[in-house]
Amino acid sequence: MHKNVIVGQSGGPTAVINSSLVGVFKTAKDRGADKVYGMLYGIQGLLEEKYVDLSQHIKTDLDIDLLKRTPSSFLGSCRYKLPEIKDGKEVYEKIFSLLEKLDIEAFFYIGGNDSMDTIKKLSDYAIINGSDIKFMGVPKTIDNDLACTDHTPGFGSAAKYIAATCKEVIRDSLVYGTSSVTVLEIMGRNAGWLTAAAALSKGEDCQGVDMLLLPELPLDPKSFTEKVRLLLQERKSIVIAVSEGTKLADGRYVFELDSHSDAVDAFGHMRLNGTARYLANMLADELGVKTRAIELSTLQRCASHMTSRVDITEAFQVGGAAVKAAFEGETGKVIVLQRVSEDPYICITDSQDVHKIANVEKKVPKEWITNDGTYVSDELIHYIRPLIQAELSPVMVDGLPRHLRLEEF
Amino acid sequence: MHKNVIVGQSGGPTAVINSSLVGVFKTAKDRGADKVYGMLYGIQGLLEEKYVDLSQHIKTDLDIDLLKRTPSSFLGSCRYKLPEIKDGKEVYEKIFSLLEKLDIEAFFYIGGNDSMDTIKKLSDYAIINGSDIKFMGVPKTIDNDLACTDHTPGFGSAAKYIAATCKEVIRDSLVYGTSSVTVLEIMGRNAGWLTAAAALSKGEDCQGVDMLLLPELPLDPKSFTEKVRLLLQERKSIVIAVSEGTKLADGRYVFELDSHSDAVDAFGHMRLNGTARYLANMLADELGVKTRAIELSTLQRCASHMTSRVDITEAFQVGGAAVKAAFEGETGKVIVLQRVSEDPYICITDSQDVHKIANVEKKVPKEWITNDGTYVSDELIHYIRPLIQAELSPVMVDGLPRHLRLEEF
């Protein structure tokens, strides 16, 4: 049997998105694929006929191991949304004629809920137009906001980086023995999963963060300030983890109180930041306490020097499972993770209809948010804990982690 | 022989400052010290009679290995400056009577150039007043701005973290294939050593940062903007590392153009930040390009999960050498590192008169800054490279690096 396949990466990168790429590449090769093409810059690049033959770039076992340790999207990415099928005939014809030219039997797209919209539309189009090309979604997002899956590859490593960094910042915050409030800003537009991961900093050797502000519950600045004031009577150093997407009761983002920016990205998402800075300044003004704001920023999604081995392995597995499913005839599906055992932690892969997943956001359940919206439940901590376990040591060359890159980048 | 010694930590912490503490503790014990006291919150805490018996807290070899991997100052820190001897008789009398009460023979202070001022004054006072207590400085600072030493423990690990993070951010910055400028803000009030370390991101697998702005040379916003505009014609993603202390020709800090803050710390240093944000906004306005600002912030000095083994080892050695020197009768000295061979890299310890070091800042030599002030020379890169070599793996417990802490913190 002779098959060509093509794979792309889309949306915001993660520290393990290339493990999924390796999973697709290696499994496709092992299962008899002839060529494995990689589209550059996702579907947007494919429309400009930008693609590579991955065998020309992933040549050795060392390349594979380096790629698993390389942050960001090896093939580049895009935030391009396909038009509705009825509105974009030309776009779809162009894509399908290119896929036919390349003799593609299966198309894999590694991305989040926005990117799964691409798989939904392409698989719908294929069915409508009688194409037998298979379209499979491979989930990734640090945000963990995909529906129908226990969790999302990329989340565990970001959670591990966040928890480890919180531990370090908490140690740092205590040195002077003076009253201070540190506000850590963590990614998460509408879902507070990543911010919740800061709670894992608590353990035998660390008091953990004192408060967590998630976007799932509105923030009342007055009662928040009062809570911090009371906390400062108990202990000197307070560390608060806040989601960049924390909102007020009237629906405005906290950062909007401060910022002039209203830029939106291609998906209509507002570009967020400044939440920690705003809150730190507010607390300094209201309480006369020394404050500092720290944005974990991009490092959360690209810290490949501190990944979870569980996450790396699962990222590989969802890529492999997508190939297996497509080669067995499935299409219009997304590979999901299903937790079949808590202790020991065991997750298996399954597939779900992409229509259930595309454009749907999974938020932190309200019952997992406690203390009037400023902490999370043990259930939530137990849910995340297995996802940050074990490590994949970087390959260190001349003192720094080595990566694999395409000449294009 | 029966000796008690006391050790304190002062100034901003580093990822390896506790290795120096271990070096003092273990060497003092090995050389026959009876009690090794740790002052809490540096000399400021000592004045309030806050101290611990370190043997009660560092009990096992595992404790020692955890302490080497624990960021921030195990004993707490302060930014307290002793009064001049002539102005502060009571303060000095209080300190010396306490040291005599504790039967202290040697006093070790781990800190930067501000902290060495404490050693200078205390050793001067001892000589003037006929005390035979020995006072030794143990150097630490991520800033690498201490005089008379090849480099400073703490710098190598911060440099390694910065270079590794730059590599990851550079990969991340390239994914969309669109024009963008990323401005990374790096610590360094008056010396650009840490920002220079971003140049180490360049290698076989990474194009490295495109520009480096150091505080040693004034920034001309107009010619800087023009340079970025020209660079954007050559490549799409530009990454610029900028020191938080970058100044204009008129002596103002860049961040002052934006910020309302003029708060100063106890040493009269202005609190800096917002340099990257200001420059990113300026470039977006002037060039119409997408920009983002990332502050590496506190993580530079507390990322003990990514330290240099060379740095950890040297931090231990300077602590040990201070004990050896004091026990052999030296006082009023600071342990320094002397590079005796480039290839292979070999550094030995030596001691220098504290008067040559206290309150002196070592800046990046102008001849090591190139390209009209926007890059650094190969000499500078060769100088830093050996300092980031090798690793000390974190002790991972339940998915996170384990630390050692005092109950007080």
Short mmCIF file of C-alpha atoms in Angstrom, two decimals, chain A:
data_model
loop_
_atom_site.label_atom_id
_atom_site.label_comp_id
_atom_site.label_asym_id
_atom_site.label_seq_id
_atom_site.Cartn_x
_atom_site.Cartn_y
_atom_site.Cartn_z
CA MET A 1 0.00 0.00 0.00
CA HIS A 2 1.27 3.43 -0.95
CA LYS A 3 0.04 6.46 0.93
CA ASN A 4 1.08 10.07 1.21
CA VAL A 5 -0.02 12.11 4.19
CA ILE A 6 0.29 15.75 5.17
CA VAL A 7 0.47 17.34 8.60
CA GLY A 8 0.25 20.92 9.81
CA GLN A 9 0.44 22.87 13.05
CA SER A 10 -1.89 25.73 13.90
CA GLY A 11 -2.66 28.26 16.61
CA GLY A 12 -0.44 29.15 19.54
CA PRO A 13 2.46 26.74 19.94
CA THR A 14 3.20 24.61 23.00
CA ALA A 15 6.37 23.07 24.39
CA VAL A 16 5.27 19.62 23.17
CA ILE A 17 3.47 20.34 19.88
CA ASN A 18 6.45 18.86 18.03
CA SER A 19 6.05 15.59 19.91
CA SER A 20 2.68 15.26 18.21
CA LEU A 21 4.35 16.05 14.90
CA VAL A 22 6.86 13.27 15.59
CA GLY A 23 3.95 10.99 16.53
CA VAL A 24 2.28 11.61 13.18
CA PHE A 25 5.53 11.35 11.20
CA LYS A 26 6.87 8.22 12.81
CA THR A 27 3.55 6.35 12.94
CA ALA A 28 2.75 7.21 9.33
CA LYS A 29 6.19 5.98 8.24
CA ASP A 30 5.91 2.84 10.36
CA ARG A 31 2.49 2.11 8.88
CA GLY A 32 3.68 2.32 5.31
CA ALA A 33 3.25 5.94 4.30
CA ASP A 34 5.38 6.89 1.35
CA LYS A 35 5.75 10.62 1.78
CA VAL A 36 4.91 12.62 4.90
CA TYR A 37 4.50 16.23 3.91
CA GLY A 38 4.57 19.07 6.38
CA MET A 39 2.60 22.20 5.52
CA LEU A 40 4.44 25.37 6.48
CA TYR A 41 2.44 27.94 8.45
CA GLY A 42 -0.57 25.64 8.64
CA ILE A 43 -3.44 25.78 6.18
CA GLN A 44 -2.56 29.38 5.34
CA GLY A 45 0.86 28.35 4.07
CA LEU A 46 -0.62 25.36 2.26
CA LEU A 47 -2.86 27.75 0.30
CA GLU A 48 0.38 29.35 -0.89
CA GLU A 49 1.76 25.88 -1.70
CA LYS A 50 4.29 26.06 1.09
CA TYR A 51 5.15 22.56 2.25
CA VAL A 52 8.15 20.30 2.79
CA ASP A 53 8.88 16.58 2.57
CA LEU A 54 9.48 15.83 6.24
CA SER A 55 11.85 12.92 5.57
CA GLN A 56 14.28 15.48 4.20
CA HIS A 57 14.34 17.19 7.59
CA ILE A 58 13.79 14.45 10.15
CA LYS A 59 16.51 12.02 9.17
CA THR A 60 17.82 10.31 12.26
CA ASP A 61 16.70 9.07 15.64
CA LEU A 62 18.62 11.99 17.12
CA ASP A 63 16.54 14.38 15.00
CA ILE A 64 13.41 12.79 16.45
CA ASP A 65 14.66 13.17 19.99
CA LEU A 66 15.70 16.77 19.40
CA LEU A 67 12.35 17.55 17.83
CA LYS A 68 10.55 16.25 20.92
CA ARG A 69 12.59 18.80 22.88
CA THR A 70 12.08 21.72 20.48
CA PRO A 71 9.55 24.35 21.53
CA SER A 72 7.20 26.21 19.24
CA SER A 73 5.85 24.81 15.96
CA PHE A 74 8.59 23.17 13.86
CA LEU A 75 6.47 23.78 10.74
CA GLY A 76 5.34 27.28 11.68
CA SER A 77 1.75 28.12 12.47
CA CYS A 78 -1.16 30.36 11.51
CA ARG A 79 -4.30 31.83 12.99
CA TYR A 80 -6.19 31.52 9.72
CA LYS A 81 -9.86 30.60 9.80
CA LEU A 82 -11.27 28.90 6.70
CA PRO A 83 -14.35 30.58 5.25
CA GLU A 84 -17.70 28.81 5.51
CA ILE A 85 -17.94 26.19 2.78
CA LYS A 86 -20.76 28.07 1.00
CA ASP A 87 -18.71 31.29 0.96
CA GLY A 88 -15.31 29.94 0.00
CA LYS A 89 -15.64 27.56 -2.93
CA GLU A 90 -12.35 28.74 -4.47
CA VAL A 91 -10.39 28.26 -1.26
CA TYR A 92 -11.62 24.70 -0.84
CA GLU A 93 -11.06 23.82 -4.51
CA LYS A 94 -7.53 25.10 -4.24
CA ILE A 95 -6.82 23.02 -1.15
CA PHE A 96 -8.33 19.83 -2.51
CA SER A 97 -6.64 20.14 -5.89
CA LEU A 98 -3.31 20.56 -4.13
CA LEU A 99 -4.01 17.56 -1.87
CA GLU A 100 -4.88 15.51 -4.96
CA LYS A 101 -1.75 16.68 -6.75
CA LEU A 102 0.29 15.46 -3.78
CA ASP A 103 -1.66 12.18 -3.73
CA ILE A 104 -2.68 12.76 -0.10
CA GLU A 105 -4.73 10.09 1.63
CA ALA A 106 -4.81 11.64 5.08
CA PHE A 107 -4.53 15.15 6.44
CA PHE A 108 -3.57 15.83 10.08
CA TYR A 109 -3.93 19.14 11.82
CA ILE A 110 -2.39 19.74 15.23
CA GLY A 111 -4.19 22.54 17.02
CA GLY A 112 -6.72 23.85 19.53
CA ASN A 113 -10.45 24.44 19.25
CA ASP A 114 -10.05 27.15 16.61
CA SER A 115 -7.86 24.85 14.52
CA MET A 116 -10.35 22.00 14.84
CA ASP A 117 -12.75 24.23 12.93
CA THR A 118 -10.44 23.68 9.95
CA ILE A 119 -10.73 19.90 10.28
CA LYS A 120 -14.50 20.18 10.62
CA LYS A 121 -14.87 22.23 7.45
CA LEU A 122 -12.43 20.20 5.38
CA SER A 123 -13.97 16.87 6.38
CA ASP A 124 -17.46 18.25 5.75
CA TYR A 125 -16.34 19.46 2.33
CA ALA A 126 -14.78 16.08 1.53
CA ILE A 127 -18.03 14.27 2.37
CA ILE A 128 -20.15 16.74 0.40
CA ASN A 129 -17.87 16.44 -2.62
CA GLY A 130 -17.14 12.73 -2.50
CA SER A 131 -13.44 13.01 -1.69
CA ASP A 132 -12.05 10.07 0.27
CA ILE A 133 -9.21 12.03 1.85
CA LYS A 134 -9.32 11.54 5.63
CA PHE A 135 -9.12 14.58 7.93
CA MET A 136 -8.06 14.11 11.53
CA GLY A 137 -7.52 16.59 14.32
CA VAL A 138 -4.66 16.21 16.78
CA PRO A 139 -5.33 18.22 19.93
CA LYS A 140 -2.87 20.65 21.48
CA THR A 141 -3.24 23.72 23.61
CA ILE A 142 -1.66 24.87 26.82
CA ASP A 143 -5.09 26.29 27.72
CA ASN A 144 -6.65 22.83 28.26
CA ASP A 145 -9.94 24.23 27.02
CA LEU A 146 -10.85 21.51 24.50
CA ALA A 147 -14.12 19.67 25.01
CA CYS A 148 -14.56 15.87 25.05
CA THR A 149 -11.01 15.12 26.20
CA ASP A 150 -9.74 14.55 29.74
CA HIS A 151 -7.07 17.12 29.05
CA THR A 152 -5.04 18.48 26.18
CA PRO A 153 -1.42 17.79 25.26
CA GLY A 154 0.61 20.91 26.01
CA PHE A 155 -1.28 21.65 29.20
CA GLY A 156 0.74 19.34 31.46
CA SER A 157 4.07 20.89 30.51
CA ALA A 158 2.78 24.44 30.85
CA ALA A 159 1.26 23.48 34.23
CA LYS A 160 4.58 22.00 35.35
CA TYR A 161 6.49 25.10 34.29
CA ILE A 162 3.98 27.36 36.04
CA ALA A 163 4.00 25.36 39.29
CA ALA A 164 7.81 25.12 39.32
CA THR A 165 8.16 28.82 38.59
CA CYS A 166 5.64 29.72 41.30
CA LYS A 167 7.70 27.73 43.80
CA GLU A 168 10.80 29.67 42.82
CA VAL A 169 9.05 33.04 42.91
CA ILE A 170 7.51 32.24 46.31
CA ARG A 171 10.98 31.50 47.72
CA ASP A 172 12.23 34.74 46.21
CA SER A 173 9.31 36.74 47.60
CA LEU A 174 10.13 35.85 51.20
CA VAL A 175 13.74 37.00 51.44
CA TYR A 176 13.33 40.45 52.92
CA GLY A 177 10.76 39.56 55.55
CA THR A 178 8.83 42.69 54.72
CA SER A 179 5.19 42.95 53.66
CA SER A 180 4.81 42.49 49.93
CA VAL A 181 2.34 41.26 47.38
CA THR A 182 3.48 39.52 44.20
CA VAL A 183 0.91 39.19 41.42
CA LEU A 184 1.75 36.56 38.82
CA GLU A 185 -0.07 36.81 35.50
CA ILE A 186 -0.77 33.49 33.83
CA MET A 187 -2.19 32.76 30.38
CA GLY A 188 -5.82 31.81 29.90
CA ARG A 189 -8.29 33.91 28.00
CA ASN A 190 -11.55 32.35 29.20
CA ALA A 191 -10.47 29.21 31.00
CA GLY A 192 -8.53 29.18 34.26
CA TRP A 193 -6.85 25.79 33.96
CA LEU A 194 -3.33 27.21 33.74
CA THR A 195 -3.85 29.58 36.62
CA ALA A 196 -5.23 26.70 38.67
CA ALA A 197 -1.95 24.86 38.04
CA ALA A 198 -0.23 27.45 40.24
CA ALA A 199 -1.94 25.69 43.17
CA LEU A 200 0.40 22.73 42.63
CA SER A 201 3.19 24.87 44.06
CA LYS A 202 1.87 24.01 47.53
CA GLY A 203 3.63 21.08 49.13
CA GLU A 204 5.88 19.90 51.94
CA ASP A 205 8.56 22.41 50.99
CA CYS A 206 6.40 25.35 49.90
CA GLN A 207 3.39 27.22 51.25
CA GLY A 208 2.10 27.66 47.70
CA VAL A 209 0.34 30.63 46.19
CA ASP A 210 -2.12 32.37 48.48
CA MET A 211 -4.84 33.23 46.00
CA LEU A 212 -5.91 32.21 42.53
CA LEU A 213 -8.10 34.42 40.34
CA LEU A 214 -9.72 32.54 37.47
CA PRO A 215 -11.69 34.00 34.58
CA GLU A 216 -14.60 31.69 35.36
CA LEU A 217 -15.71 33.92 38.25
CA PRO A 218 -15.98 37.71 38.14
CA LEU A 219 -13.60 39.72 40.29
CA ASP A 220 -14.92 42.31 42.70
CA PRO A 221 -11.94 44.63 43.22
CA LYS A 222 -13.24 45.87 46.57
CA SER A 223 -13.72 42.52 48.26
CA PHE A 224 -10.49 41.25 46.66
CA THR A 225 -8.55 44.17 48.14
CA GLU A 226 -10.15 43.56 51.52
CA LYS A 227 -9.19 39.88 51.37
CA VAL A 228 -5.58 40.78 50.63
CA ARG A 229 -5.60 43.27 53.48
CA LEU A 230 -6.75 40.56 55.88
CA LEU A 231 -4.20 38.06 54.53
CA LEU A 232 -1.43 40.59 55.10
CA GLN A 233 -2.30 40.56 58.80
CA GLU A 234 -1.49 36.84 58.89
CA ARG A 235 1.64 36.68 56.77
CA LYS A 236 4.11 39.05 55.23
CA SER A 237 4.53 37.83 51.69
CA ILE A 238 1.44 37.17 49.59
CA VAL A 239 1.67 35.60 46.14
CA ILE A 240 -1.40 35.76 43.92
CA ALA A 241 -1.79 33.95 40.60
CA VAL A 242 -4.14 35.72 38.26
CA SER A 243 -5.44 34.71 34.89
CA GLU A 244 -4.82 37.25 32.13
CA GLY A 245 -8.51 36.91 31.29
CA THR A 246 -9.90 37.80 34.72
CA LYS A 247 -13.05 39.88 34.32
CA LEU A 248 -15.24 42.19 36.36
CA ALA A 249 -18.93 41.53 37.01
CA ASP A 250 -19.85 43.88 34.15
CA GLY A 251 -17.89 41.70 31.71
CA ARG A 252 -14.94 44.01 31.22
CA TYR A 253 -11.49 42.51 31.51
CA VAL A 254 -9.49 43.79 34.48
CA PHE A 255 -6.69 44.91 32.15
CA GLU A 256 -9.19 47.10 30.28
CA LEU A 257 -9.33 49.34 33.33
CA ASP A 258 -5.74 50.25 32.60
CA SER A 259 -4.94 49.62 28.99
CA HIS A 260 -5.49 51.57 25.80
CA SER A 261 -5.23 48.50 23.61
CA ASP A 262 -8.27 46.98 21.97
CA ALA A 263 -6.48 45.11 19.22
CA VAL A 264 -8.10 41.82 18.25
CA ASP A 265 -6.55 38.83 16.53
CA ALA A 266 -7.84 37.04 13.41
CA PHE A 267 -10.28 35.03 15.50
CA GLY A 268 -11.71 38.12 17.15
CA HIS A 269 -9.91 37.46 20.43
CA MET A 270 -8.77 40.48 22.31
CA ARG A 271 -5.08 40.69 23.00
CA LEU A 272 -4.72 40.64 26.77
CA ASN A 273 -2.11 41.79 29.21
CA GLY A 274 -1.56 44.13 32.07
CA THR A 275 -3.94 42.34 34.47
CA ALA A 276 -1.22 41.69 37.04
CA ARG A 277 0.21 45.17 36.62
CA TYR A 278 -3.19 46.75 37.15
CA LEU A 279 -3.93 44.69 40.26
CA ALA A 280 -0.44 45.23 41.71
CA ASN A 281 -0.78 48.99 41.28
CA MET A 282 -4.28 48.93 42.72
CA LEU A 283 -3.15 47.03 45.83
CA ALA A 284 -0.15 49.32 46.29
CA ASP A 285 -2.43 52.35 46.14
CA GLU A 286 -5.16 50.92 48.35
CA LEU A 287 -3.06 49.13 50.95
CA GLY A 288 0.22 51.02 50.86
CA VAL A 289 2.05 47.72 50.47
CA LYS A 290 5.01 46.99 48.23
CA THR A 291 3.82 45.05 45.20
CA ARG A 292 5.31 43.61 42.06
CA ALA A 293 3.74 42.19 38.92
CA ILE A 294 5.28 39.31 37.00
CA GLU A 295 3.92 38.14 33.66
CA LEU A 296 4.93 34.57 32.90
CA SER A 297 4.23 35.56 29.30
CA THR A 298 5.34 33.48 26.32
CA LEU A 299 7.63 31.33 28.46
CA GLN A 300 4.63 29.29 29.57
CA ARG A 301 4.14 27.90 26.11
CA CYS A 302 7.75 27.53 25.00
CA ALA A 303 9.67 26.33 28.06
CA SER A 304 10.78 23.06 26.51
CA HIS A 305 13.59 22.84 29.04
CA MET A 306 10.96 22.00 31.70
CA THR A 307 8.40 19.65 30.18
CA SER A 308 6.34 16.84 31.62
CA ARG A 309 7.31 13.40 30.38
CA VAL A 310 3.66 12.34 30.69
CA ASP A 311 2.73 15.25 28.43
CA ILE A 312 5.48 14.55 25.88
CA THR A 313 4.41 10.91 25.70
CA GLU A 314 0.72 11.70 25.35
CA ALA A 315 1.44 14.35 22.71
CA PHE A 316 3.26 11.67 20.73
CA GLN A 317 0.43 9.19 21.29
CA VAL A 318 -2.36 11.45 20.03
CA GLY A 319 -0.34 12.03 16.85
CA GLY A 320 0.14 8.29 16.39
CA ALA A 321 -3.50 7.51 17.17
CA ALA A 322 -4.65 10.03 14.56
CA VAL A 323 -2.60 8.23 11.89
CA LYS A 324 -3.88 4.82 12.96
CA ALA A 325 -7.49 6.03 12.91
CA ALA A 326 -7.16 7.69 9.50
CA PHE A 327 -5.48 4.63 8.01
CA GLU A 328 -8.38 2.58 9.38
CA GLY A 329 -10.84 4.84 7.58
CA GLU A 330 -11.88 7.41 10.17
CA THR A 331 -12.35 11.04 9.18
CA GLY A 332 -13.78 14.21 10.69
CA LYS A 333 -12.55 13.12 14.09
CA VAL A 334 -10.31 14.46 16.81
CA ILE A 335 -8.17 12.20 18.96
CA VAL A 336 -9.01 12.64 22.62
CA LEU A 337 -7.54 11.39 25.88
CA GLN A 338 -9.68 9.34 28.22
CA ARG A 339 -8.61 8.81 31.83
CA VAL A 340 -9.47 5.19 32.59
CA SER A 341 -7.75 4.97 35.96
CA GLU A 342 -6.84 7.49 38.64
CA ASP A 343 -4.43 5.39 40.66
CA PRO A 344 -2.35 4.43 38.86
CA TYR A 345 -3.00 7.20 36.37
CA ILE A 346 -3.81 5.67 32.98
CA CYS A 347 -5.01 7.56 29.93
CA ILE A 348 -5.95 5.96 26.63
CA THR A 349 -6.69 7.60 23.30
CA ASP A 350 -10.07 7.61 21.64
CA SER A 351 -11.61 9.60 18.81
CA GLN A 352 -14.53 12.01 18.84
CA ASP A 353 -16.57 13.71 16.16
CA VAL A 354 -14.92 17.05 15.39
CA HIS A 355 -18.32 18.78 15.38
CA LYS A 356 -18.48 18.25 19.13
CA ILE A 357 -15.08 19.86 19.69
CA ALA A 358 -14.48 22.65 17.18
CA ASN A 359 -15.09 26.13 18.58
CA VAL A 360 -16.20 24.79 21.99
CA GLU A 361 -14.38 25.98 25.12
CA LYS A 362 -14.14 23.83 28.23
CA LYS A 363 -13.89 25.92 31.37
CA VAL A 364 -13.00 25.07 34.95
CA PRO A 365 -16.18 23.75 36.63
CA LYS A 366 -17.53 26.23 39.17
CA GLU A 367 -17.61 23.53 41.87
CA TRP A 368 -13.82 23.24 41.57
CA ILE A 369 -13.41 26.92 42.51
CA THR A 370 -13.52 27.61 46.25
CA ASN A 371 -13.06 30.33 48.89
CA ASP A 372 -15.34 32.84 47.21
CA GLY A 373 -13.51 32.44 43.95
CA THR A 374 -9.96 32.79 45.21
CA TYR A 375 -8.76 29.17 45.39
CA VAL A 376 -9.37 25.76 43.85
CA SER A 377 -10.53 22.43 45.24
CA ASP A 378 -8.44 19.37 45.96
CA GLU A 379 -10.26 17.62 43.11
CA LEU A 380 -8.80 20.11 40.66
CA ILE A 381 -5.30 19.66 42.08
CA HIS A 382 -5.66 15.87 41.90
CA TYR A 383 -6.84 16.20 38.32
CA ILE A 384 -3.72 18.15 37.27
CA ARG A 385 -1.08 16.41 39.40
CA PRO A 386 -0.55 13.30 37.20
CA LEU A 387 -0.13 15.49 34.11
CA ILE A 388 3.07 17.14 35.36
CA GLN A 389 4.90 13.96 36.33
CA ALA A 390 8.39 12.98 35.21
CA GLU A 391 10.79 14.76 32.89
CA LEU A 392 12.43 14.54 29.52
CA SER A 393 15.89 16.00 30.05
CA PRO A 394 16.99 18.52 27.44
CA VAL A 395 19.88 17.52 25.18
CA MET A 396 22.46 20.02 26.39
CA VAL A 397 25.10 21.18 23.92
CA ASP A 398 27.73 23.69 25.00
CA GLY A 399 25.64 24.63 28.02
CA LEU A 400 22.27 25.13 26.33
CA PRO A 401 19.31 22.96 25.27
CA ARG A 402 19.67 21.90 21.64
CA HIS A 403 16.72 22.23 19.24
CA LEU A 404 15.93 21.06 15.72
CA ARG A 405 14.83 23.64 13.18
CA LEU A 406 13.92 23.94 9.53
CA GLU A 407 16.14 26.18 7.43
CA GLU A 408 13.04 28.30 6.78
CA PHE A 409 12.96 29.42 10.39
#
